[in-house]
Coordinates of C-alpha atoms in Angstrom, one line a residue:
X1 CA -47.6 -50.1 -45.3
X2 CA -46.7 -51.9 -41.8
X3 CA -44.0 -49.8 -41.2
X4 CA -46.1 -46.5 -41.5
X5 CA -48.6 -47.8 -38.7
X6 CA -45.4 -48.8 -36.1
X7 CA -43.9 -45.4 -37.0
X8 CA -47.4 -44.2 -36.6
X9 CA -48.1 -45.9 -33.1
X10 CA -44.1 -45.0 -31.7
X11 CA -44.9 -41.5 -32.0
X12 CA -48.0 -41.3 -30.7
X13 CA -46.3 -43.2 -27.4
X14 CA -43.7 -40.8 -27.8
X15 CA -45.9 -38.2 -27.2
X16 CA -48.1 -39.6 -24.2
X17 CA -44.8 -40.5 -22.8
X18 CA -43.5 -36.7 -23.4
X19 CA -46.8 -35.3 -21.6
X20 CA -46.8 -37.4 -19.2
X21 CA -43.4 -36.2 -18.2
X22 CA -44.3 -32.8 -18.1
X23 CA -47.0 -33.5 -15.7
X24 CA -45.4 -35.1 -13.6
X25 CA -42.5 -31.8 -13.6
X26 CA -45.8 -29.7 -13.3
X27 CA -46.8 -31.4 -10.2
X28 CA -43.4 -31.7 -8.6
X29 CA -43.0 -28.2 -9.2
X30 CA -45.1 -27.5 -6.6
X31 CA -43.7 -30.1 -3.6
X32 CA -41.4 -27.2 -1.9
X33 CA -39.0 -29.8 -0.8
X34 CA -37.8 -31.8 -3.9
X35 CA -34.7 -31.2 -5.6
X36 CA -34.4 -32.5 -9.4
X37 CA -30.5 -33.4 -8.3
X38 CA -29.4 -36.9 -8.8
X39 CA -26.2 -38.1 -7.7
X40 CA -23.4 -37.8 -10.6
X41 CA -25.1 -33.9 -12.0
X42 CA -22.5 -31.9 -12.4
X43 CA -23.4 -28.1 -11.4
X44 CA -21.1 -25.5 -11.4
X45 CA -21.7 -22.2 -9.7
X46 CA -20.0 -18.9 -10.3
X47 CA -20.4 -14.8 -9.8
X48 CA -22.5 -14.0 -12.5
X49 CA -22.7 -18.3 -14.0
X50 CA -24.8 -21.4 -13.4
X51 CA -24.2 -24.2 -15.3
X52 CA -26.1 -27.3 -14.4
X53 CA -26.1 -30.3 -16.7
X54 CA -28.2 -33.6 -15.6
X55 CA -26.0 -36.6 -15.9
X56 CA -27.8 -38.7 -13.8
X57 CA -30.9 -37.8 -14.7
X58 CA -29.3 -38.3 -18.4
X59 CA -28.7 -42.0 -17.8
X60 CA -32.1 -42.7 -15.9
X61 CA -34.1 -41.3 -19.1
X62 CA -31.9 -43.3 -21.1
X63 CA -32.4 -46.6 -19.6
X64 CA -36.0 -46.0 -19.4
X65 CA -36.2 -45.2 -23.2
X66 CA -34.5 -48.4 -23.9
X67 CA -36.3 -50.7 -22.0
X68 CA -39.6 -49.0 -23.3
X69 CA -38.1 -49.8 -27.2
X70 CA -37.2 -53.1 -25.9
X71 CA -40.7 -53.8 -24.3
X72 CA -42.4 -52.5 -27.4
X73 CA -40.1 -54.6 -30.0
X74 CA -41.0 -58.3 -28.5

């Protein structure tokens, strides 16, 4: 039963971590001057098209996540 309660506990941080990172959009949101680009987004801009897709922003979440698991793991 062990691995119910770690499953158990992963997604409750899972979720913290999740509203936590919609408060923080929620209160950048409102800063007029930030921009959510990060070097290496590509975004491509045409007539009637936007496509924006968040590389960097990709890898920063990524490296996070990992060194959260790793933290957690130990």
């Amino acid at each position: 039963m062990g691995s119910y309660n770690d499953f158990g506990k992963l997604l409750i941080i899972f979720g913290i971590a999740i509203i936590l990172v919609g408060l923080i959009f929620l209160v950048l949101e409102k800063l007029p001057s930030y921009s959510f680009r990060f070097p290496g987004d590509i975004l491509i801009k045409r007539k009637n098209f936007v496509f924006y897709f968040p590389v960097g922003l990709s890898i920063i979440l990524s490296l996070l996540f990992s060194l959260l698991l790793k933290i957690l793991n130990k």
